[in-house]
GROMACS .gro file of C-alpha atoms in nm:
model
  505
    1MET     CA    1   8.333   3.813   2.255
    2PHE     CA    2   8.038   3.962   2.481
    3GLU     CA    3   7.799   3.809   2.294
    4ASN     CA    4   7.907   3.434   2.320
    5SER     CA    5   7.978   3.492   2.698
    6PHE     CA    6   7.599   3.577   2.720
    7LEU     CA    7   7.396   3.402   2.503
    8LYS     CA    8   7.470   3.020   2.467
    9THR     CA    9   7.179   2.979   2.170
   10VAL     CA   10   6.985   3.181   1.933
   11PHE     CA   11   6.775   2.981   1.738
   12CYS     CA   12   6.509   3.091   1.518
   13SER     CA   13   6.287   2.906   1.200
   14LEU     CA   14   6.016   2.971   1.024
   15GLU     CA   15   5.772   2.677   0.955
   16LYS     CA   16   5.395   2.700   0.838
   17LYS     CA   17   5.406   3.074   0.887
   18LYS     CA   18   5.488   3.021   1.218
   19THR     CA   19   5.751   3.252   1.376
   20TYR     CA   20   5.969   3.025   1.686
   21PHE     CA   21   6.197   3.217   1.912
   22VAL     CA   22   6.434   3.006   2.132
   23ILE     CA   23   6.683   3.210   2.340
   24LYS     CA   24   6.849   3.014   2.609
   25THR     CA   25   7.164   3.247   2.828
   26ARG     CA   26   7.370   3.120   3.056
   27PHE     CA   27   7.293   3.387   3.327
   28PHE     CA   28   6.935   3.467   3.290
   29THR     CA   29   6.610   3.288   3.401
   30GLN     CA   30   6.564   3.006   3.134
   31PHE     CA   31   6.148   3.003   3.028
   32ASP     CA   32   5.970   2.681   2.997
   33SER     CA   33   5.591   2.557   2.943
   34GLY     CA   34   5.440   2.429   3.204
   35ILE     CA   35   5.139   2.347   3.370
   36ARG     CA   36   5.096   2.383   3.746
   37ILE     CA   37   4.866   2.032   3.807
   38GLY     CA   38   4.851   2.131   4.162
   39SER     CA   39   4.633   2.419   4.097
   40SER     CA   40   4.274   2.336   4.263
   41ASN     CA   41   4.124   2.501   3.950
   42PRO     CA   42   4.043   2.209   3.753
   43ASN     CA   43   4.118   2.424   3.418
   44THR     CA   44   4.498   2.484   3.488
   45ARG     CA   45   4.516   2.078   3.435
   46LYS     CA   46   4.446   2.089   3.087
   47ALA     CA   47   4.608   1.964   2.859
   48PRO     CA   48   4.697   2.266   2.573
   49GLN     CA   49   4.517   2.215   2.263
   50GLN     CA   50   4.735   2.262   1.960
   51SER     CA   51   4.539   2.559   1.874
   52GLY     CA   52   4.856   2.779   1.733
   53ALA     CA   53   4.787   3.025   2.006
   54LYS     CA   54   5.170   3.189   2.063
   55THR     CA   55   5.296   3.466   2.297
   56HIS     CA   56   5.534   3.675   2.313
   57PHE     CA   57   5.928   3.671   2.462
   58LEU     CA   58   6.204   3.931   2.419
   59GLY     CA   59   5.978   4.091   2.177
   60LYS     CA   60   5.933   3.804   1.941
   61GLN     CA   61   5.633   3.493   1.863
   62VAL     CA   62   5.692   3.204   2.083
   63ASP     CA   63   5.518   2.873   2.042
   64PRO     CA   64   5.441   2.730   2.400
   65PHE     CA   65   5.371   2.385   2.292
   66GLY     CA   66   5.675   2.308   2.146
   67ASP     CA   67   6.043   2.376   2.009
   68PRO     CA   68   6.115   2.455   1.644
   69THR     CA   69   6.316   2.135   1.632
   70GLU     CA   70   5.992   1.920   1.700
   71SER     CA   71   5.674   1.904   1.500
   72THR     CA   72   5.369   2.047   1.637
   73ASP     CA   73   5.141   1.733   1.732
   74ASN     CA   74   5.401   1.673   2.037
   75PRO     CA   75   5.337   1.374   2.241
   76ARG     CA   76   5.522   1.545   2.540
   77TRP     CA   77   5.184   1.700   2.648
   78ALA     CA   78   4.970   1.372   2.581
   79ASN     CA   79   4.960   1.263   2.949
   80VAL     CA   80   4.993   1.603   3.109
   81LYS     CA   81   4.851   1.544   3.402
   82SER     CA   82   5.068   1.364   3.550
   83ARG     CA   83   5.335   1.600   3.501
   84PRO     CA   84   5.485   1.682   3.819
   85PHE     CA   85   5.519   2.025   3.949
   86LYS     CA   86   5.884   2.100   3.829
   87THR     CA   87   6.136   2.188   4.062
   88VAL     CA   88   6.463   2.247   4.010
   89ARG     CA   89   6.727   2.161   4.278
   90GLY     CA   90   6.470   2.247   4.533
   91ARG     CA   91   6.333   2.499   4.455
   92ALA     CA   92   5.977   2.505   4.318
   93SER     CA   93   5.940   2.663   3.974
   94LEU     CA   94   5.682   2.960   3.908
   95SER     CA   95   5.425   2.914   3.717
   96TYR     CA   96   5.114   3.147   3.587
   97PRO     CA   97   4.772   3.011   3.506
   98LEU     CA   98   4.543   3.188   3.378
   99TYR     CA   99   4.200   3.286   3.547
  100ALA     CA  100   3.907   2.983   3.529
  101ASN     CA  101   3.718   3.101   3.271
  102HIS     CA  102   4.020   3.126   2.999
  103THR     CA  103   3.966   2.939   2.710
  104TYR     CA  104   4.386   2.877   2.647
  105PRO     CA  105   4.499   2.768   2.985
  106THR     CA  106   4.859   2.808   2.968
  107CYS     CA  107   5.146   2.923   3.161
  108PHE     CA  108   5.471   2.944   3.173
  109SER     CA  109   5.717   2.758   3.426
  110LEU     CA  110   6.055   2.926   3.554
  111SER     CA  111   6.324   2.749   3.603
  112THR     CA  112   6.640   2.919   3.804
  113PRO     CA  113   6.937   2.693   3.773
  114PRO     CA  114   7.201   2.763   4.106
  115PRO     CA  115   7.471   3.036   3.951
  116SER     CA  116   7.781   3.035   4.092
  117PRO     CA  117   7.957   3.354   4.273
  118LEU     CA  118   8.038   3.572   3.951
  119GLN     CA  119   7.729   3.441   3.808
  120MET     CA  120   7.519   3.598   4.074
  121ALA     CA  121   7.715   3.919   4.023
  122LEU     CA  122   7.590   3.881   3.663
  123LEU     CA  123   7.284   3.840   3.771
  124SER     CA  124   7.217   4.207   3.890
  125GLN     CA  125   6.878   4.355   3.835
  126GLN     CA  126   7.018   4.616   3.633
  127LEU     CA  127   7.196   4.440   3.354
  128GLN     CA  128   6.916   4.212   3.365
  129ARG     CA  129   6.711   4.523   3.283
  130PHE     CA  130   6.938   4.671   3.080
  131PHE     CA  131   7.003   4.363   2.814
  132LEU     CA  132   6.577   4.318   2.825
  133THR     CA  133   6.558   4.656   2.743
  134THR     CA  134   6.736   4.686   2.458
  135LEU     CA  135   6.618   4.364   2.288
  136ASN     CA  136   6.290   4.533   2.370
  137CYS     CA  137   6.395   4.844   2.177
  138THR     CA  138   6.535   4.687   1.895
  139SER     CA  139   6.248   4.436   1.835
  140ASN     CA  140   5.996   4.731   1.866
  141LEU     CA  141   6.154   4.953   1.678
  142LYS     CA  142   6.160   4.741   1.395
  143ALA     CA  143   5.811   4.657   1.476
  144THR     CA  144   5.731   5.011   1.380
  145LYS     CA  145   5.815   5.020   1.044
  146LYS     CA  146   5.591   4.700   0.960
  147ASN     CA  147   5.246   4.769   0.931
  148ASN     CA  148   5.115   4.852   1.178
  149SER     CA  149   4.774   4.726   1.154
  150VAL     CA  150   4.844   4.333   1.066
  151ALA     CA  151   5.165   4.368   1.345
  152LEU     CA  152   4.837   4.475   1.623
  153LYS     CA  153   4.624   4.175   1.460
  154GLU     CA  154   4.957   3.932   1.522
  155ARG     CA  155   5.054   4.080   1.878
  156ALA     CA  156   4.679   4.062   1.982
  157ARG     CA  157   4.672   3.740   1.850
  158CYS     CA  158   4.995   3.591   2.069
  159CYS     CA  159   4.879   3.836   2.368
  160SER     CA  160   4.542   3.582   2.414
  161ALA     CA  161   4.739   3.290   2.538
  162ILE     CA  162   4.805   3.452   2.853
  163ALA     CA  163   4.591   3.740   2.888
  164ILE     CA  164   4.197   3.751   2.885
  165ASP     CA  165   4.021   3.907   2.607
  166ALA     CA  166   3.879   4.164   2.751
  167PRO     CA  167   3.516   4.254   2.632
  168SER     CA  168   3.438   4.562   2.373
  169PHE     CA  169   3.298   4.830   2.614
  170SER     CA  170   3.108   5.151   2.513
  171GLY     CA  171   3.012   5.444   2.728
  172VAL     CA  172   3.147   5.771   2.795
  173ALA     CA  173   3.209   5.896   2.430
  174GLY     CA  174   3.617   5.902   2.366
  175ILE     CA  175   3.705   5.631   2.614
  176ARG     CA  176   3.865   5.338   2.516
  177TRP     CA  177   3.936   5.071   2.748
  178GLY     CA  178   4.150   4.758   2.796
  179LEU     CA  179   4.134   4.552   3.128
  180CYS     CA  180   4.360   4.257   3.238
  181ARG     CA  181   4.355   3.965   3.497
  182LEU     CA  182   4.701   3.767   3.518
  183GLN     CA  183   4.705   3.467   3.845
  184GLY     CA  184   5.059   3.501   3.871
  185PRO     CA  185   5.243   3.217   4.072
  186ARG     CA  186   4.884   3.185   4.374
  187GLU     CA  187   4.728   2.895   4.329
  188GLU     CA  188   4.416   3.074   4.329
  189MET     CA  189   4.296   3.381   4.130
  190GLU     CA  190   4.125   3.615   4.404
  191ASP     CA  191   4.058   3.913   4.174
  192GLU     CA  192   3.806   4.056   3.958
  193ALA     CA  193   3.822   4.362   3.718
  194VAL     CA  194   3.485   4.514   3.606
  195VAL     CA  195   3.381   4.756   3.372
  196ARG     CA  196   2.991   4.896   3.273
  197SER     CA  197   2.844   5.171   3.120
  198ASP     CA  198   2.475   5.090   3.158
  199GLY     CA  199   2.275   5.233   3.458
  200LEU     CA  200   2.477   5.561   3.513
  201ASP     CA  201   2.350   5.820   3.279
  202GLY     CA  202   2.653   6.014   3.121
  203PHE     CA  203   2.958   5.840   3.345
  204SER     CA  204   3.102   5.493   3.309
  205PHE     CA  205   3.136   5.281   3.604
  206ALA     CA  206   3.526   5.037   3.659
  207ALA     CA  207   3.625   4.862   3.950
  208VAL     CA  208   3.875   4.643   4.094
  209PHE     CA  209   3.877   4.357   4.316
  210ASP     CA  210   4.108   4.227   4.537
  211GLY     CA  211   4.035   3.921   4.731
  212HIS     CA  212   4.197   3.700   5.012
  213ALA     CA  213   4.063   3.427   5.214
  214GLY     CA  214   3.857   3.292   4.869
  215PHE     CA  215   3.684   3.447   4.596
  216SER     CA  216   3.343   3.407   4.791
  217SER     CA  217   3.325   3.780   4.867
  218VAL     CA  218   3.475   3.903   4.528
  219LYS     CA  219   3.247   3.689   4.307
  220PHE     CA  220   2.935   3.817   4.575
  221LEU     CA  221   3.094   4.174   4.510
  222ARG     CA  222   3.112   4.241   4.183
  223ASP     CA  223   2.749   4.199   4.066
  224GLU     CA  224   2.606   4.351   4.429
  225LEU     CA  225   2.861   4.684   4.445
  226TYR     CA  226   2.764   4.770   4.134
  227LYS     CA  227   2.416   4.764   4.160
  228ASP     CA  228   2.401   4.926   4.535
  229CYS     CA  229   2.599   5.251   4.391
  230VAL     CA  230   2.308   5.233   4.046
  231ALA     CA  231   2.091   5.241   4.334
  232ALA     CA  232   2.283   5.483   4.585
  233LEU     CA  233   2.314   5.777   4.300
  234GLN     CA  234   1.985   5.733   4.155
  235GLY     CA  235   2.125   5.574   3.821
  236GLY     CA  236   2.387   5.897   3.754
  237LEU     CA  237   2.112   6.166   3.832
  238LEU     CA  238   2.314   6.277   4.179
  239LEU     CA  239   2.635   6.237   3.978
  240SER     CA  240   2.501   6.471   3.711
  241GLY     CA  241   2.399   6.797   3.991
  242LYS     CA  242   2.820   6.727   4.084
  243ASN     CA  243   2.737   6.836   4.436
  244PHE     CA  244   3.018   6.681   4.628
  245ASN     CA  245   2.902   6.598   4.955
  246ILE     CA  246   2.545   6.424   4.800
  247ILE     CA  247   2.751   6.203   4.575
  248ARG     CA  248   2.990   6.109   4.886
  249GLU     CA  249   2.774   6.028   5.134
  250ALA     CA  250   2.604   5.824   4.871
  251LEU     CA  251   2.860   5.654   4.798
  252GLU     CA  252   2.950   5.562   5.192
  253LYS     CA  253   2.577   5.405   5.239
  254ALA     CA  254   2.639   5.203   4.921
  255PHE     CA  255   2.952   5.082   5.033
  256GLU     CA  256   2.842   5.047   5.401
  257SER     CA  257   2.471   4.846   5.253
  258ALA     CA  258   2.703   4.591   5.033
  259ASP     CA  259   2.925   4.519   5.314
  260ALA     CA  260   2.627   4.456   5.540
  261LYS     CA  261   2.463   4.243   5.298
  262LEU     CA  262   2.816   4.007   5.199
  263LEU     CA  263   2.859   3.960   5.547
  264ASN     CA  264   2.519   3.803   5.630
  265TRP     CA  265   2.515   3.602   5.322
  266LEU     CA  266   2.907   3.460   5.386
  267GLU     CA  267   2.725   3.353   5.777
  268THR     CA  268   2.421   3.195   5.580
  269THR     CA  269   2.545   3.008   5.332
  270GLY     CA  270   2.899   2.949   5.508
  271GLU     CA  271   3.113   2.937   5.212
  272ASP     CA  272   3.455   3.086   5.245
  273VAL     CA  273   3.309   3.266   5.585
  274GLU     CA  274   3.673   3.457   5.663
  275SER     CA  275   3.711   3.588   5.261
  276GLY     CA  276   3.702   3.971   5.198
  277SER     CA  277   3.819   4.170   4.895
  278THR     CA  278   3.901   4.494   4.872
  279ALA     CA  279   3.716   4.771   4.586
  280THR     CA  280   3.783   5.019   4.436
  281VAL     CA  281   3.556   5.201   4.189
  282LEU     CA  282   3.574   5.473   3.928
  283LEU     CA  283   3.289   5.699   3.818
  284ILE     CA  284   3.399   5.846   3.516
  285GLY     CA  285   3.247   6.167   3.340
  286ASP     CA  286   3.337   6.338   2.987
  287ASP     CA  287   3.463   6.651   3.233
  288MET     CA  288   3.538   6.435   3.608
  289VAL     CA  289   3.582   6.076   3.758
  290PHE     CA  290   3.484   6.009   4.095
  291ILE     CA  291   3.707   5.772   4.303
  292SER     CA  292   3.558   5.556   4.570
  293HIS     CA  293   3.834   5.327   4.743
  294VAL     CA  294   3.889   5.085   5.029
  295GLY     CA  295   4.150   4.887   5.032
  296ASP     CA  296   4.497   4.894   4.870
  297SER     CA  297   4.492   4.880   4.497
  298CYS     CA  298   4.577   5.223   4.338
  299VAL     CA  299   4.452   5.483   4.127
  300VAL     CA  300   4.692   5.653   3.916
  301LEU     CA  301   4.639   5.991   3.662
  302SER     CA  302   4.871   6.057   3.359
  303ARG     CA  303   4.878   6.434   3.335
  304SER     CA  304   5.063   6.547   3.036
  305GLY     CA  305   5.295   6.192   3.137
  306LYS     CA  306   5.335   6.266   3.511
  307ALA     CA  307   5.203   6.002   3.719
  308GLU     CA  308   4.937   6.198   3.993
  309GLU     CA  309   4.841   5.913   4.227
  310LEU     CA  310   4.486   5.947   4.329
  311THR     CA  311   4.438   5.729   4.609
  312ASN     CA  312   4.612   5.568   4.933
  313PRO     CA  313   4.662   5.245   5.045
  314HIS     CA  314   4.426   5.165   5.365
  315ARG     CA  315   4.765   4.942   5.534
  316PRO     CA  316   4.805   4.907   5.894
  317TYR     CA  317   5.168   5.019   5.872
  318GLY     CA  318   5.393   5.289   5.718
  319SER     CA  319   5.441   5.652   5.837
  320ASN     CA  320   5.224   5.852   5.617
  321LYS     CA  321   4.947   5.996   5.690
  322SER     CA  322   4.678   5.759   5.558
  323SER     CA  323   4.849   5.447   5.786
  324LEU     CA  324   4.908   5.606   6.056
  325GLU     CA  325   4.554   5.720   6.099
  326GLU     CA  326   4.487   5.380   6.008
  327ILE     CA  327   4.695   5.242   6.278
  328ARG     CA  328   4.495   5.490   6.532
  329ARG     CA  329   4.203   5.395   6.439
  330ILE     CA  330   4.247   4.989   6.477
  331ARG     CA  331   4.384   5.083   6.806
  332GLU     CA  332   4.117   5.276   6.927
  333ALA     CA  333   3.912   4.984   6.808
  334GLY     CA  334   4.072   4.745   7.097
  335GLY     CA  335   4.315   4.603   6.786
  336TRP     CA  336   4.648   4.549   6.814
  337ILE     CA  337   4.922   4.552   6.498
  338VAL     CA  338   5.214   4.299   6.479
  339ASN     CA  339   5.469   4.327   6.221
  340GLY     CA  340   5.235   4.569   5.959
  341ARG     CA  341   4.903   4.281   6.034
  342ILE     CA  342   4.596   4.383   6.259
  343CYS     CA  343   4.610   4.102   6.527
  344GLY     CA  344   4.914   3.979   6.329
  345ASP     CA  345   4.665   3.835   6.069
  346ILE     CA  346   4.558   4.068   5.813
  347ALA     CA  347   4.737   4.365   5.628
  348VAL     CA  348   4.450   4.589   5.510
  349SER     CA  349   4.309   4.750   5.737
  350ARG     CA  350   3.967   4.862   5.558
  351SER     CA  351   3.767   4.599   5.300
  352PHE     CA  352   3.459   4.390   5.226
  353GLY     CA  353   3.375   4.078   5.424
  354ASP     CA  354   3.642   4.007   5.694
  355MET     CA  355   3.361   3.904   5.967
  356ARG     CA  356   3.621   3.829   6.234
  357PHE     CA  357   3.755   4.183   6.204
  358LYS     CA  358   3.353   4.300   6.234
  359THR     CA  359   3.127   4.084   6.388
  360LYS     CA  360   3.311   3.764   6.508
  361LYS     CA  361   3.591   3.970   6.705
  362ASN     CA  362   3.553   3.792   7.015
  363GLU     CA  363   3.512   3.434   6.832
  364MET     CA  364   3.897   3.540   6.631
  365LEU     CA  365   4.024   3.599   7.040
  366GLU     CA  366   3.877   3.244   7.119
  367LYS     CA  367   4.039   3.091   6.855
  368GLY     CA  368   4.365   3.275   6.879
  369LEU     CA  369   4.377   3.141   7.233
  370GLU     CA  370   4.321   2.776   7.159
  371GLU     CA  371   4.583   2.835   6.897
  372GLY     CA  372   4.823   2.908   7.141
  373ARG     CA  373   4.867   3.237   6.945
  374TRP     CA  374   4.820   3.460   7.257
  375SER     CA  375   4.782   3.396   7.642
  376GLN     CA  376   4.496   3.415   7.840
  377LYS     CA  377   4.639   3.668   8.046
  378PHE     CA  378   4.681   3.873   7.698
  379VAL     CA  379   4.329   3.812   7.597
  380SER     CA  380   4.169   3.952   7.962
  381ARG     CA  381   4.309   4.258   7.896
  382VAL     CA  382   4.156   4.336   7.497
  383GLN     CA  383   3.805   4.532   7.489
  384PHE     CA  384   3.681   4.552   7.126
  385THR     CA  385   3.513   4.919   7.099
  386GLY     CA  386   3.458   4.843   6.731
  387ASP     CA  387   3.531   4.728   6.420
  388LEU     CA  388   3.887   4.661   6.405
  389VAL     CA  389   3.844   4.611   5.983
  390VAL     CA  390   3.611   4.867   5.812
  391ALA     CA  391   3.421   4.945   5.439
  392SER     CA  392   3.429   5.289   5.480
  393PRO     CA  393   3.550   5.435   5.166
  394ASP     CA  394   3.800   5.743   5.093
  395VAL     CA  395   3.552   5.943   4.839
  396PHE     CA  396   3.735   6.223   4.577
  397GLN     CA  397   3.664   6.398   4.286
  398VAL     CA  398   3.895   6.496   4.007
  399ALA     CA  399   3.873   6.736   3.769
  400LEU     CA  400   3.979   6.581   3.394
  401GLY     CA  401   4.118   6.887   3.161
  402SER     CA  402   4.294   6.867   2.796
  403ASP     CA  403   4.629   6.736   2.989
  404ALA     CA  404   4.447   6.414   3.111
  405GLU     CA  405   4.605   6.113   2.909
  406PHE     CA  406   4.451   5.817   3.128
  407LEU     CA  407   4.348   5.678   3.438
  408LEU     CA  408   4.509   5.329   3.582
  409LEU     CA  409   4.352   5.126   3.822
  410ALA     CA  410   4.519   4.861   3.941
  411SER     CA  411   4.534   4.578   4.210
  412ASP     CA  412   4.849   4.604   4.482
  413GLY     CA  413   4.997   4.298   4.248
  414LEU     CA  414   5.137   4.592   4.013
  415TRP     CA  415   5.265   4.846   4.256
  416ASP     CA  416   5.415   4.653   4.516
  417TYR     CA  417   5.628   4.577   4.251
  418MET     CA  418   5.639   4.927   3.955
  419ASN     CA  419   5.606   5.276   4.102
  420SER     CA  420   5.366   5.479   3.955
  421SER     CA  421   5.571   5.680   3.726
  422GLU     CA  422   5.702   5.368   3.601
  423ALA     CA  423   5.401   5.235   3.515
  424VAL     CA  424   5.306   5.555   3.320
  425THR     CA  425   5.592   5.606   3.115
  426PHE     CA  426   5.585   5.230   3.045
  427VAL     CA  427   5.216   5.277   2.932
  428ARG     CA  428   5.241   5.596   2.745
  429ASN     CA  429   5.540   5.429   2.530
  430GLU     CA  430   5.321   5.093   2.481
  431LEU     CA  431   5.062   5.371   2.328
  432ARG     CA  432   5.297   5.523   2.138
  433GLN     CA  433   5.398   5.204   1.945
  434HIS     CA  434   5.097   5.072   1.863
  435GLY     CA  435   4.818   5.287   2.017
  436ASP     CA  436   4.607   4.985   2.122
  437VAL     CA  437   4.496   5.031   2.495
  438GLN     CA  438   4.405   4.650   2.554
  439VAL     CA  439   4.739   4.504   2.413
  440ALA     CA  440   4.899   4.783   2.670
  441SER     CA  441   4.734   4.651   2.966
  442GLU     CA  442   4.863   4.277   2.916
  443ALA     CA  443   5.220   4.433   2.835
  444LEU     CA  444   5.190   4.627   3.251
  445ALA     CA  445   5.025   4.265   3.352
  446ARG     CA  446   5.333   4.123   3.229
  447ALA     CA  447   5.567   4.373   3.290
  448ALA     CA  448   5.465   4.223   3.649
  449LEU     CA  449   5.526   3.893   3.587
  450ASP     CA  450   5.901   3.992   3.501
  451ARG     CA  451   5.939   4.154   3.807
  452ARG     CA  452   5.849   3.840   3.967
  453THR     CA  453   5.555   3.962   4.152
  454GLN     CA  454   5.405   3.748   4.385
  455ASP     CA  455   5.018   3.809   4.375
  456ASN     CA  456   4.736   3.819   4.133
  457VAL     CA  457   4.724   4.134   3.906
  458SER     CA  458   4.420   4.310   3.772
  459ILE     CA  459   4.473   4.619   3.561
  460ILE     CA  460   4.247   4.868   3.396
  461ILE     CA  461   4.325   5.179   3.199
  462ALA     CA  462   4.100   5.432   3.101
  463ASP     CA  463   4.222   5.587   2.773
  464LEU     CA  464   4.068   5.931   2.790
  465GLY     CA  465   4.070   5.979   2.411
  466ARG     CA  466   4.257   6.295   2.432
  467THR     CA  467   4.616   6.230   2.339
  468ASP     CA  468   4.718   6.149   1.980
  469TRP     CA  469   4.964   5.861   2.097
  470GLN     CA  470   5.140   5.866   1.742
  471SER     CA  471   5.299   6.230   1.742
  472LEU     CA  472   5.422   6.200   2.078
  473PRO     CA  473   5.863   6.091   2.098
  474LEU     CA  474   5.896   5.754   2.302
  475GLN     CA  475   6.037   5.782   2.616
  476GLN     CA  476   6.288   5.566   2.650
  477GLN     CA  477   6.564   5.481   2.949
  478ASN     CA  478   6.932   5.604   2.956
  479LEU     CA  479   7.096   5.272   2.811
  480PHE     CA  480   7.428   5.373   2.885
  481LEU     CA  481   7.353   5.505   3.227
  482GLU     CA  482   7.154   5.175   3.318
  483LEU     CA  483   7.508   4.980   3.135
  484VAL     CA  484   7.731   5.175   3.362
  485GLN     CA  485   7.563   5.068   3.675
  486ALA     CA  486   7.556   4.746   3.575
  487LEU     CA  487   7.878   4.732   3.553
  488GLY     CA  488   7.990   4.884   3.845
  489THR     CA  489   7.767   4.646   4.029
  490ILE     CA  490   7.955   4.394   3.848
  491GLY     CA  491   8.262   4.481   3.899
  492ILE     CA  492   8.226   4.546   4.328
  493VAL     CA  493   8.098   4.181   4.343
  494THR     CA  494   8.377   4.025   4.157
  495LEU     CA  495   8.620   4.260   4.375
  496GLY     CA  496   8.465   4.108   4.643
  497ILE     CA  497   8.459   3.808   4.578
  498TRP     CA  498   8.853   3.820   4.448
  499MET     CA  499   8.932   3.951   4.814
  500SER     CA  500   8.779   3.704   4.963
  501SER     CA  501   8.929   3.422   4.778
  502GLN     CA  502   9.226   3.558   4.909
  503PHE     CA  503   9.211   3.646   5.285
  504SER     CA  504   9.085   3.252   5.244
  505LEU     CA  505   9.410   3.147   5.097
   0.00000   0.00000   0.00000
């Protein structure tokens, strides 16, 4: 009865060594394959090739180009360019086009039918998480009983339909890298993730850039910031000396130099002149990591399964020490904050680029006056004494002891929807199951999409190679507690609906 109530149809078939899994639920979000044709990225408007690429849904392989009852050369993709951006009763469906250079421009469209009041009760996040977790755990336990090497190859091939293929990295001995970038529901991909092992003797370089108002700043920084860091650190010589004050000054100069070059380049080329980008850099050695951080990405270190946040977001709102310092600095520079945004505009207080808050502050003020955003009386009282947004980094050093398992660096597209403890537990469970750090990074990005992230997602995981993942017990959620909470929510909402109907009679 329970199963019939929630699962409308479950269809499985095997054809030419392809496993299809289609699940339609009465209350859960329904999945359908689609292409966002409105995207300005031409690669996301191409009809997908019948390459047999697959992905995962609830732990099963899904053919994104057709369903099990249709032939593999499905004619519905013949006119994909003329296919409208799908809407369901006035609500636009979400889709996830990939990064521009990806070879399989495929995405999912998520369509949510309008639920009844009782169905709204059943759509509690706890209930969804309970059933999705149950199905995932069941499929994962079955997968571990099979040949691991075969399962890993199959899973990696399936994941390639929704996550970029990370290059092979080499550098500091023992470190294994996982890198994933997903565009999410945004019209443009403005994130970048970089891992490099050349140029810094004994250290590897990893960075995540989160751009805004265009991709130009990110495109400039992904090469120039690395070059400036290598030059300032004398090819890693300063890192080997481990004099933190000297290293901090060198990284501050590197960030300052890169920002000055970027501002000049933006003004000279006129390309996305209002664009900007955050940047969080990791310099990982055998026993030490140096972090240089600007913006709202975050670095988390897993120590024996405990999440240790190594950075604070640079945002002009909040009650923590970092946010209060940012708010005070902005006000002392003559700026103001409206709804957590500097001058009612930008929600990050440190970044590269963003010349309207640095060298073009007065022009920004005049433009706002013309647009009616503020009055002449208000403008006459404003006196800028410094830059409202700065690229001065926070620099840290962290010792990597024997209990250090992995470093996780990700943009706010992940952290706005998942806390550090959840992310560490998720990655540990993935590594415990298959030991593949690349697959773990892809799975974590998909988890952000499952939680309806509205931003690009970029993730870098550095497995430090000090943990035997196969020997660790699998960390599982308390499914019984989840079920009790979900049923409690259903009961309360159902009671409220019933009482409302009684009072309305």
